[in-house]
Each structure stands twice: as structure tokens, then as C-alpha cells.
Amino acid sequence: MTGNRAGAPQVAVLSAREIREAMALVRKQRAATNRALKQRGLAALAVGLSFGLALLFAWAGEWRMGENRLQLLVVVGTACFTAMLVWAFAPSRRQILSEKNALAPLVLQALGDFDYLPGGRIAESMIARSRLFGRWSDYSGGDLVRGTHEGLLFGYARVALTRGGPAKLESLVTSGKTKDVFRGAVLAVDGLPPTADMAFAVTDRAAAMDWLADLSAEMPALRRRAAGVLEIWAVDEKDAERLARPEFAEAMTALCQAAAAGSAEIGLHSTAALVKLHTHRPVLPGIAEDPADEARDLYQEIKAVLALVAALAAA
């Protein structure tokens, strides 16, 4: 799989007809989904009210019922109502997935030859090697865009890292609560010239302190330098120079804006680079009034991703 080379003509931009047809299909699906949600919501509400009224009459009429039977009634009724709620909102989830499958490949087609996998993820081993994150016990992700651009392999996806999930031993010996380690977007790139040692750059030191403080203590040879909007930490001066180029800082800033990210961090390790974007915006959330707005946002985001990959290739 190959993406666009520097100076090469772009893949033909989508025709107006293709865009109109895709938008019309999504709008038609949304209208059908909204009707289904209303019907199922009313059904779930009716079941919930019926269950509530039954318990109210039982209490007001002082029905004779053993304590065990009453508890069983409450448990069964609650389970049924929960199942009804899941059933009521199922069309919304299907609509979002359908919208992603309809729009994302269409957007990517205008940018190059790239894959979109709704359930795809960045390799967890690559995230761990980057050392840009704290400890986590659960990893989830999706909306993977992957391919080759400027001779570099890349993957871009949403990522969620948490600690202390209900199935983890850690939660049994601490507070029993799940803690978010990171939620946002991750860009992984491979095929770079090897670094002499690890090197990092951050746009906001406060947002990176959780991992940067620990890493600085582990690697006292790290040296800090400022480069425009970036703060760079590196052992080798040549690696620091790779991250200090103005065009690289511009590409990082542009990607933050396109992904609605408050800050970003990048780490170079061996022949790989990993970019961490602090954003809560999903890919194609399926809630915009006009689906064309979502397609336009995705286009700008992936275009910024490709620009950053090109900046890394030029280093």
C-alpha cells in the first residue's frame, strides 16, 4: 500500500455526485434511525412505568409477599428494564457504525490509498515502547487509519488506557475504581532513520508531567531545549535537532488544531515515532446536524496527519 509522494499529484478528488449520494444515504439512514429510537424509547418507557406502577400498587395495597419473592421481583424487573434500554438505543450504535463505514472510506479516497478499520487499533507494544504513558491495565481503541506515506508506515487511531478495571486484581486492593490514564488519538510511524537514544517533544509540559517526570529521573542524561511551541528533551543533540525544525513544530500545531487537541507529545525511539494527542473528539461521532461537516473534519484531520508524517520523513 502506498500513499502520496512529495510532489506527486493527488488522487482524483471525489466528484460532487459521489459526495451528494453519500450524504443523501447517511441522511436517509439517520431519519430511519430516529424513528426507530422514538418507537423503542416509548416501548422502554412503557415497560419502566408498568414495573414502577406494579411495585407502587404492591406497596400501597400491602400485598402479602415473602421478602425473597419481593427481592426476586425487583431484580427481574430491573434486569428486564435494563435490557429494554439496551434494545432501545441499539439502532443509534448501528447508525454510527454504518455512517463511519459510508463516509470514512470516501474521505480517505480523496487523500490516498489508505485503509480504515472501525475496530482496528495501534499495537499495544508500540504504545508501551514509546514511554509516553503511565501504567495501565486495560487498552481499547478503534477508528484506525493506516497506510504508507512518504515511504513511512503509519497508523492513526483513537486510544483509551485505563487502570483498575473491575476484572483486574489491582481494583480489588485499591479503591475499586477505574482511573483514566489517557483518552485521545495516537499516531504511530515506523521506518525512520534510527535515533541515537530516546528523544521527546511536548507542546505543554504540564500535560506531560505524569510520564516526563518519571522518565527524567530514570534518564538523567536528558537535556531540555526550547524550539518555538515545542519543548524538547533528548540525550543526543542530533535527535534534538530533528525535532527542533520549524516545519515540524508547524505540523504538530496544525494536527492539534485539526484534531481539536489541547496538547500533544511525540517520542522518537529506534526507527519509530509515536505522537500522543489529548483530544476527546471521536472520529465521525454521528451526531452532527449535517454529516458533511463530520466528513470535512475527518478530511482536515487526516490531511494534518499526513503532513506530520511527511515532516518526519524529511527529518
mmCIF file of C-alpha atoms in Angstrom:
data_model
loop_
_atom_site.group_PDB
_atom_site.id
_atom_site.type_symbol
_atom_site.label_atom_id
_atom_site.label_comp_id
_atom_site.label_asym_id
_atom_site.label_seq_id
_atom_site.Cartn_x
_atom_site.Cartn_y
_atom_site.Cartn_z
ATOM 1 C CA MET A 1 0.000 0.000 0.000
ATOM 2 C CA THR A 2 1.350 3.414 -0.893
ATOM 3 C CA GLY A 3 0.332 6.961 -0.160
ATOM 4 C CA ASN A 4 1.136 10.197 -1.945
ATOM 5 C CA ARG A 5 4.771 11.077 -2.587
ATOM 6 C CA ALA A 6 6.129 14.583 -2.320
ATOM 7 C CA GLY A 7 5.323 16.475 -5.480
ATOM 8 C CA ALA A 8 3.115 13.676 -6.839
ATOM 9 C CA PRO A 9 -0.400 14.561 -7.994
ATOM 10 C CA GLN A 10 -3.145 13.817 -5.510
ATOM 11 C CA VAL A 11 -5.644 11.054 -6.061
ATOM 12 C CA ALA A 12 -8.606 12.419 -8.000
ATOM 13 C CA VAL A 13 -10.870 14.438 -5.736
ATOM 14 C CA LEU A 14 -14.297 12.968 -5.222
ATOM 15 C CA SER A 15 -16.954 14.058 -7.660
ATOM 16 C CA ALA A 16 -19.835 16.192 -6.447
ATOM 17 C CA ARG A 17 -22.167 13.353 -7.388
ATOM 18 C CA GLU A 18 -20.364 10.867 -5.114
ATOM 19 C CA ILE A 19 -20.498 13.295 -2.223
ATOM 20 C CA ARG A 20 -24.201 14.037 -2.751
ATOM 21 C CA GLU A 21 -25.058 10.330 -2.940
ATOM 22 C CA ALA A 22 -23.127 9.521 0.241
ATOM 23 C CA MET A 23 -24.666 12.405 2.171
ATOM 24 C CA ALA A 24 -28.163 11.508 0.948
ATOM 25 C CA LEU A 25 -27.692 7.900 2.088
ATOM 26 C CA VAL A 26 -26.475 8.957 5.542
ATOM 27 C CA ARG A 27 -29.356 11.416 5.993
ATOM 28 C CA LYS A 28 -31.873 8.736 4.964
ATOM 29 C CA GLN A 29 -30.338 6.282 7.445
ATOM 30 C CA ARG A 30 -30.410 8.905 10.196
ATOM 31 C CA ALA A 31 -34.112 9.595 9.622
ATOM 32 C CA ALA A 32 -34.899 5.879 9.856
ATOM 33 C CA THR A 33 -32.763 5.561 12.989
ATOM 34 C CA ASN A 34 -34.507 8.498 14.664
ATOM 35 C CA ARG A 35 -37.915 6.911 14.006
ATOM 36 C CA ALA A 36 -36.729 3.597 15.446
ATOM 37 C CA LEU A 37 -35.284 5.318 18.515
ATOM 38 C CA LYS A 38 -38.569 7.089 19.227
ATOM 39 C CA GLN A 39 -40.594 3.885 18.894
ATOM 40 C CA ARG A 40 -38.219 1.819 21.014
ATOM 41 C CA GLY A 41 -37.890 4.617 23.571
ATOM 42 C CA LEU A 42 -41.653 4.706 24.041
ATOM 43 C CA ALA A 43 -41.718 0.922 24.440
ATOM 44 C CA ALA A 44 -38.933 1.033 27.062
ATOM 45 C CA LEU A 45 -40.716 3.869 28.879
ATOM 46 C CA ALA A 46 -43.946 1.861 28.938
ATOM 47 C CA VAL A 47 -42.165 -1.153 30.417
ATOM 48 C CA GLY A 48 -40.458 1.008 33.042
ATOM 49 C CA LEU A 49 -43.692 2.733 34.047
ATOM 50 C CA SER A 50 -45.529 -0.587 34.243
ATOM 51 C CA PHE A 51 -42.854 -2.029 36.505
ATOM 52 C CA GLY A 52 -42.862 1.075 38.699
ATOM 53 C CA LEU A 53 -46.655 1.086 38.994
ATOM 54 C CA ALA A 54 -46.683 -2.613 39.883
ATOM 55 C CA LEU A 55 -44.268 -2.008 42.758
ATOM 56 C CA LEU A 56 -46.246 1.058 43.872
ATOM 57 C CA PHE A 57 -49.551 -0.841 43.944
ATOM 58 C CA ALA A 58 -47.870 -3.727 45.741
ATOM 59 C CA TRP A 59 -46.617 -1.371 48.439
ATOM 60 C CA ALA A 60 -49.834 0.719 48.692
ATOM 61 C CA GLY A 61 -52.093 -2.341 48.766
ATOM 62 C CA GLU A 62 -49.899 -4.083 51.328
ATOM 63 C CA TRP A 63 -49.754 -7.217 49.212
ATOM 64 C CA ARG A 64 -48.543 -10.171 51.139
ATOM 65 C CA MET A 65 -45.316 -11.283 49.574
ATOM 66 C CA GLY A 66 -42.350 -13.001 51.072
ATOM 67 C CA GLU A 67 -39.193 -10.932 51.291
ATOM 68 C CA ASN A 68 -37.304 -13.290 48.974
ATOM 69 C CA ARG A 69 -40.027 -13.073 46.330
ATOM 70 C CA LEU A 70 -40.089 -9.296 46.520
ATOM 71 C CA GLN A 71 -36.342 -9.147 46.068
ATOM 72 C CA LEU A 72 -36.614 -11.526 43.116
ATOM 73 C CA LEU A 73 -39.309 -9.325 41.558
ATOM 74 C CA VAL A 74 -37.124 -6.242 41.902
ATOM 75 C CA VAL A 75 -34.082 -7.986 40.422
ATOM 76 C CA VAL A 76 -36.004 -9.484 37.481
ATOM 77 C CA GLY A 77 -37.845 -6.223 36.805
ATOM 78 C CA THR A 78 -34.643 -4.185 36.881
ATOM 79 C CA ALA A 79 -32.895 -6.652 34.561
ATOM 80 C CA CYS A 80 -35.790 -6.528 32.097
ATOM 81 C CA PHE A 81 -35.850 -2.739 32.106
ATOM 82 C CA THR A 82 -32.065 -2.568 31.585
ATOM 83 C CA ALA A 83 -32.369 -4.983 28.652
ATOM 84 C CA MET A 84 -35.118 -2.797 27.218
ATOM 85 C CA LEU A 85 -32.864 0.278 27.436
ATOM 86 C CA VAL A 86 -30.046 -1.524 25.626
ATOM 87 C CA TRP A 87 -32.523 -2.640 22.959
ATOM 88 C CA ALA A 88 -33.942 0.886 22.669
ATOM 89 C CA PHE A 89 -30.563 2.508 21.964
ATOM 90 C CA ALA A 90 -29.125 -0.254 19.745
ATOM 91 C CA PRO A 91 -30.148 1.497 16.480
ATOM 92 C CA SER A 92 -28.065 4.543 17.437
ATOM 93 C CA ARG A 93 -24.885 2.473 17.724
ATOM 94 C CA ARG A 94 -25.614 0.707 14.431
ATOM 95 C CA GLN A 95 -26.199 4.074 12.756
ATOM 96 C CA ILE A 96 -22.843 5.455 13.915
ATOM 97 C CA LEU A 97 -21.025 2.355 12.651
ATOM 98 C CA SER A 98 -22.896 2.497 9.342
ATOM 99 C CA GLU A 99 -22.055 6.193 8.977
ATOM 100 C CA LYS A 100 -18.382 5.564 9.610
ATOM 101 C CA ASN A 101 -18.287 2.779 7.029
ATOM 102 C CA ALA A 102 -20.029 5.009 4.490
ATOM 103 C CA LEU A 103 -18.105 8.255 4.996
ATOM 104 C CA ALA A 104 -14.589 7.350 6.174
ATOM 105 C CA PRO A 105 -13.528 5.376 3.058
ATOM 106 C CA LEU A 106 -14.996 8.143 0.899
ATOM 107 C CA VAL A 107 -12.886 10.771 2.678
ATOM 108 C CA LEU A 108 -9.717 8.674 2.562
ATOM 109 C CA GLN A 109 -10.182 8.061 -1.153
ATOM 110 C CA ALA A 110 -9.630 11.783 -1.714
ATOM 111 C CA LEU A 111 -6.309 11.674 0.173
ATOM 112 C CA GLY A 112 -4.617 8.488 -0.962
ATOM 113 C CA ASP A 113 -4.670 4.706 -0.804
ATOM 114 C CA PHE A 114 -5.307 4.134 2.897
ATOM 115 C CA ASP A 115 -7.287 1.615 4.965
ATOM 116 C CA TYR A 116 -9.979 2.444 7.516
ATOM 117 C CA LEU A 117 -10.748 -0.186 10.171
ATOM 118 C CA PRO A 118 -13.511 0.804 12.661
ATOM 119 C CA GLY A 119 -12.291 -1.785 15.188
ATOM 120 C CA GLY A 120 -8.579 -1.512 14.362
ATOM 121 C CA ARG A 121 -6.017 -0.432 16.974
ATOM 122 C CA ILE A 122 -2.412 0.690 17.290
ATOM 123 C CA ALA A 123 -0.240 -2.199 18.519
ATOM 124 C CA GLU A 124 -0.127 -2.016 22.319
ATOM 125 C CA SER A 125 3.556 -2.994 22.285
ATOM 126 C CA MET A 126 4.344 0.140 20.251
ATOM 127 C CA ILE A 127 2.458 2.298 22.758
ATOM 128 C CA ALA A 128 4.402 0.708 25.620
ATOM 129 C CA ARG A 129 7.792 1.192 23.912
ATOM 130 C CA SER A 130 7.120 4.891 23.422
ATOM 131 C CA ARG A 131 7.194 5.516 27.210
ATOM 132 C CA LEU A 132 4.815 8.449 26.747
ATOM 133 C CA PHE A 133 2.206 6.966 29.088
ATOM 134 C CA GLY A 134 1.910 5.925 32.707
ATOM 135 C CA ARG A 135 0.957 2.420 33.830
ATOM 136 C CA TRP A 136 -2.322 0.975 32.552
ATOM 137 C CA SER A 137 -4.195 -2.305 32.839
ATOM 138 C CA ASP A 138 -6.821 -2.025 30.079
ATOM 139 C CA TYR A 139 -6.395 -0.885 26.486
ATOM 140 C CA SER A 140 -9.156 -0.152 23.999
ATOM 141 C CA GLY A 141 -9.263 1.747 20.757
ATOM 142 C CA GLY A 142 -10.664 1.970 17.270
ATOM 143 C CA ASP A 143 -11.118 4.033 14.102
ATOM 144 C CA LEU A 144 -7.729 3.033 12.736
ATOM 145 C CA VAL A 145 -6.466 4.715 9.567
ATOM 146 C CA ARG A 146 -3.317 3.052 8.265
ATOM 147 C CA GLY A 147 -1.109 3.024 5.202
ATOM 148 C CA THR A 148 2.198 4.168 3.783
ATOM 149 C CA HIS A 149 3.027 7.824 3.167
ATOM 150 C CA GLU A 150 6.346 9.298 2.055
ATOM 151 C CA GLY A 151 7.847 5.835 2.448
ATOM 152 C CA LEU A 152 6.815 5.526 6.111
ATOM 153 C CA LEU A 153 4.313 3.110 7.596
ATOM 154 C CA PHE A 154 1.775 4.868 9.817
ATOM 155 C CA GLY A 155 -1.319 4.134 11.861
ATOM 156 C CA TYR A 156 -3.647 6.714 13.380
ATOM 157 C CA ALA A 157 -6.409 5.764 15.809
ATOM 158 C CA ARG A 158 -8.332 6.674 18.926
ATOM 159 C CA VAL A 159 -6.930 5.122 22.118
ATOM 160 C CA ALA A 160 -8.188 4.705 25.697
ATOM 161 C CA LEU A 161 -5.909 3.476 28.511
ATOM 162 C CA THR A 162 -7.304 2.839 31.997
ATOM 163 C CA ARG A 163 -6.193 1.339 35.305
ATOM 164 C CA GLY A 164 -8.099 -0.733 37.840
ATOM 165 C CA GLY A 165 -10.943 -2.137 35.775
ATOM 166 C CA PRO A 166 -13.496 -4.349 37.558
ATOM 167 C CA ALA A 167 -11.851 -7.523 36.298
ATOM 168 C CA LYS A 168 -8.381 -6.519 37.454
ATOM 169 C CA LEU A 169 -6.740 -7.567 40.726
ATOM 170 C CA GLU A 170 -5.462 -4.030 41.107
ATOM 171 C CA SER A 171 -9.008 -2.756 41.637
ATOM 172 C CA LEU A 172 -9.581 -5.239 44.463
ATOM 173 C CA VAL A 173 -6.680 -3.977 46.536
ATOM 174 C CA THR A 174 -7.098 -0.242 45.913
ATOM 175 C CA SER A 175 -10.216 1.890 45.664
ATOM 176 C CA GLY A 176 -12.049 -0.396 43.254
ATOM 177 C CA LYS A 177 -12.456 2.461 40.779
ATOM 178 C CA THR A 178 -11.301 2.776 37.196
ATOM 179 C CA LYS A 179 -8.814 5.589 36.510
ATOM 180 C CA ASP A 180 -8.280 7.094 33.084
ATOM 181 C CA VAL A 181 -4.617 7.078 32.108
ATOM 182 C CA PHE A 182 -5.173 8.513 28.628
ATOM 183 C CA ARG A 183 -8.004 9.117 26.174
ATOM 184 C CA GLY A 184 -7.242 10.647 22.829
ATOM 185 C CA ALA A 185 -5.617 9.984 19.473
ATOM 186 C CA VAL A 186 -2.312 8.279 18.714
ATOM 187 C CA LEU A 187 -0.211 8.419 15.552
ATOM 188 C CA ALA A 188 2.411 5.684 15.206
ATOM 189 C CA VAL A 189 5.056 5.901 12.462
ATOM 190 C CA ASP A 190 7.758 3.368 11.569
ATOM 191 C CA GLY A 191 10.640 3.311 9.107
ATOM 192 C CA LEU A 192 12.537 6.408 10.319
ATOM 193 C CA PRO A 193 16.326 6.700 10.479
ATOM 194 C CA PRO A 194 17.334 5.294 13.887
ATOM 195 C CA THR A 195 17.727 7.646 16.816
ATOM 196 C CA ALA A 196 20.900 7.624 18.903
ATOM 197 C CA ASP A 197 18.767 7.484 22.040
ATOM 198 C CA MET A 198 15.261 8.415 23.128
ATOM 199 C CA ALA A 199 14.044 11.929 22.316
ATOM 200 C CA PHE A 200 10.764 13.688 23.134
ATOM 201 C CA ALA A 201 8.964 16.910 22.358
ATOM 202 C CA VAL A 202 5.887 18.330 24.101
ATOM 203 C CA THR A 203 3.610 21.288 23.419
ATOM 204 C CA ASP A 204 2.549 21.559 27.082
ATOM 205 C CA ARG A 205 4.857 20.381 29.834
ATOM 206 C CA ALA A 206 2.065 20.403 32.454
ATOM 207 C CA ALA A 207 0.014 17.894 30.434
ATOM 208 C CA ALA A 208 3.064 15.627 30.046
ATOM 209 C CA MET A 209 4.380 15.748 33.612
ATOM 210 C CA ASP A 210 2.938 12.369 34.679
ATOM 211 C CA TRP A 211 5.358 10.473 32.441
ATOM 212 C CA LEU A 212 8.017 13.136 31.820
ATOM 213 C CA ALA A 213 8.952 13.482 35.499
ATOM 214 C CA ASP A 214 9.470 9.724 35.882
ATOM 215 C CA LEU A 215 11.439 9.486 32.647
ATOM 216 C CA SER A 216 13.681 12.428 33.552
ATOM 217 C CA ALA A 217 14.529 10.707 36.826
ATOM 218 C CA GLU A 218 15.332 7.448 35.007
ATOM 219 C CA MET A 219 17.433 9.151 32.309
ATOM 220 C CA PRO A 220 19.474 11.982 33.880
ATOM 221 C CA ALA A 221 21.303 12.491 30.557
ATOM 222 C CA LEU A 222 18.157 14.027 29.020
ATOM 223 C CA ARG A 223 18.669 17.684 28.193
ATOM 224 C CA ARG A 224 15.914 20.256 27.664
ATOM 225 C CA ARG A 225 15.735 22.915 24.978
ATOM 226 C CA ALA A 226 13.012 25.209 23.643
ATOM 227 C CA ALA A 227 12.073 25.337 19.966
ATOM 228 C CA GLY A 228 9.122 27.612 19.317
ATOM 229 C CA VAL A 229 5.944 25.975 20.604
ATOM 230 C CA LEU A 230 7.840 22.783 21.435
ATOM 231 C CA GLU A 231 9.872 21.847 24.491
ATOM 232 C CA ILE A 232 12.379 19.174 23.504
ATOM 233 C CA TRP A 233 14.085 16.592 25.690
ATOM 234 C CA ALA A 234 16.878 14.493 24.173
ATOM 235 C CA VAL A 235 20.117 12.733 25.047
ATOM 236 C CA ASP A 236 21.763 13.254 21.666
ATOM 237 C CA GLU A 237 21.941 16.721 20.101
ATOM 238 C CA LYS A 238 21.283 15.352 16.594
ATOM 239 C CA ASP A 239 17.984 13.859 17.769
ATOM 240 C CA ALA A 240 17.054 17.183 19.329
ATOM 241 C CA GLU A 241 17.764 18.926 16.025
ATOM 242 C CA ARG A 242 15.392 16.563 14.224
ATOM 243 C CA LEU A 243 12.544 17.744 16.448
ATOM 244 C CA ALA A 244 13.574 21.417 16.519
ATOM 245 C CA ARG A 245 12.869 22.201 12.845
ATOM 246 C CA PRO A 246 10.213 24.958 12.403
ATOM 247 C CA GLU A 247 8.258 22.943 9.842
ATOM 248 C CA PHE A 248 7.944 20.092 12.321
ATOM 249 C CA ALA A 249 6.541 22.374 15.044
ATOM 250 C CA GLU A 250 4.099 23.801 12.482
ATOM 251 C CA ALA A 251 2.907 20.301 11.556
ATOM 252 C CA MET A 252 2.399 19.402 15.225
ATOM 253 C CA THR A 253 0.397 22.589 15.818
ATOM 254 C CA ALA A 254 -1.722 22.023 12.703
ATOM 255 C CA LEU A 255 -2.571 18.467 13.779
ATOM 256 C CA CYS A 256 -3.580 19.655 17.262
ATOM 257 C CA GLN A 257 -5.956 22.149 15.671
ATOM 258 C CA ALA A 258 -7.400 19.641 13.197
ATOM 259 C CA ALA A 259 -7.966 17.004 15.907
ATOM 260 C CA ALA A 260 -9.279 19.537 18.476
ATOM 261 C CA ALA A 261 -6.422 18.521 20.800
ATOM 262 C CA GLY A 262 -5.407 20.693 23.733
ATOM 263 C CA SER A 263 -1.797 19.480 23.610
ATOM 264 C CA ALA A 264 0.435 16.847 22.041
ATOM 265 C CA GLU A 265 3.618 14.904 22.724
ATOM 266 C CA ILE A 266 5.955 12.987 20.407
ATOM 267 C CA GLY A 267 8.618 10.429 21.188
ATOM 268 C CA LEU A 268 11.349 9.036 18.938
ATOM 269 C CA HIS A 269 12.651 5.585 19.731
ATOM 270 C CA SER A 270 14.807 3.444 17.455
ATOM 271 C CA THR A 271 13.170 3.703 13.982
ATOM 272 C CA ALA A 272 9.703 4.592 15.280
ATOM 273 C CA ALA A 273 7.864 7.716 16.352
ATOM 274 C CA LEU A 274 4.672 7.984 18.369
ATOM 275 C CA VAL A 275 2.518 11.095 18.663
ATOM 276 C CA LYS A 276 0.029 11.440 21.512
ATOM 277 C CA LEU A 277 -2.876 13.896 21.086
ATOM 278 C CA HIS A 278 -5.020 14.938 24.053
ATOM 279 C CA THR A 279 -8.429 15.125 22.357
ATOM 280 C CA HIS A 280 -11.910 13.978 23.336
ATOM 281 C CA ARG A 281 -13.410 14.315 19.861
ATOM 282 C CA PRO A 282 -14.277 10.946 18.310
ATOM 283 C CA VAL A 283 -13.885 10.123 14.636
ATOM 284 C CA LEU A 284 -17.225 10.684 12.873
ATOM 285 C CA PRO A 285 -19.357 10.816 16.061
ATOM 286 C CA GLY A 286 -22.602 10.595 14.066
ATOM 287 C CA ILE A 287 -24.310 13.455 15.900
ATOM 288 C CA ALA A 288 -23.603 16.495 13.708
ATOM 289 C CA GLU A 289 -26.650 18.083 12.130
ATOM 290 C CA ASP A 290 -25.028 17.783 8.718
ATOM 291 C CA PRO A 291 -22.905 14.643 8.083
ATOM 292 C CA ALA A 292 -20.914 16.664 5.550
ATOM 293 C CA ASP A 293 -19.441 18.603 8.495
ATOM 294 C CA GLU A 294 -18.132 15.353 10.001
ATOM 295 C CA ALA A 295 -16.643 14.275 6.687
ATOM 296 C CA ARG A 296 -14.944 17.670 6.338
ATOM 297 C CA ASP A 297 -13.499 17.446 9.878
ATOM 298 C CA LEU A 298 -12.109 13.974 9.179
ATOM 299 C CA TYR A 299 -10.599 15.160 5.895
ATOM 300 C CA GLN A 300 -8.772 18.007 7.647
ATOM 301 C CA GLU A 301 -7.605 15.724 10.474
ATOM 302 C CA ILE A 302 -6.152 13.028 8.204
ATOM 303 C CA LYS A 303 -4.631 15.664 5.935
ATOM 304 C CA ALA A 304 -2.826 17.078 9.000
ATOM 305 C CA VAL A 305 -1.717 13.557 9.967
ATOM 306 C CA LEU A 306 -0.160 13.070 6.526
ATOM 307 C CA ALA A 307 1.587 16.444 6.773
ATOM 308 C CA LEU A 308 3.174 15.418 10.075
ATOM 309 C CA VAL A 309 4.257 12.049 8.624
ATOM 310 C CA ALA A 310 5.837 13.957 5.720
ATOM 311 C CA ALA A 311 7.648 16.239 8.197
ATOM 312 C CA LEU A 312 9.046 13.163 9.971
ATOM 313 C CA ALA A 313 10.132 11.680 6.631
ATOM 314 C CA ALA A 314 12.032 14.858 5.801
ATOM 315 C CA ALA A 315 13.967 14.839 9.081
#
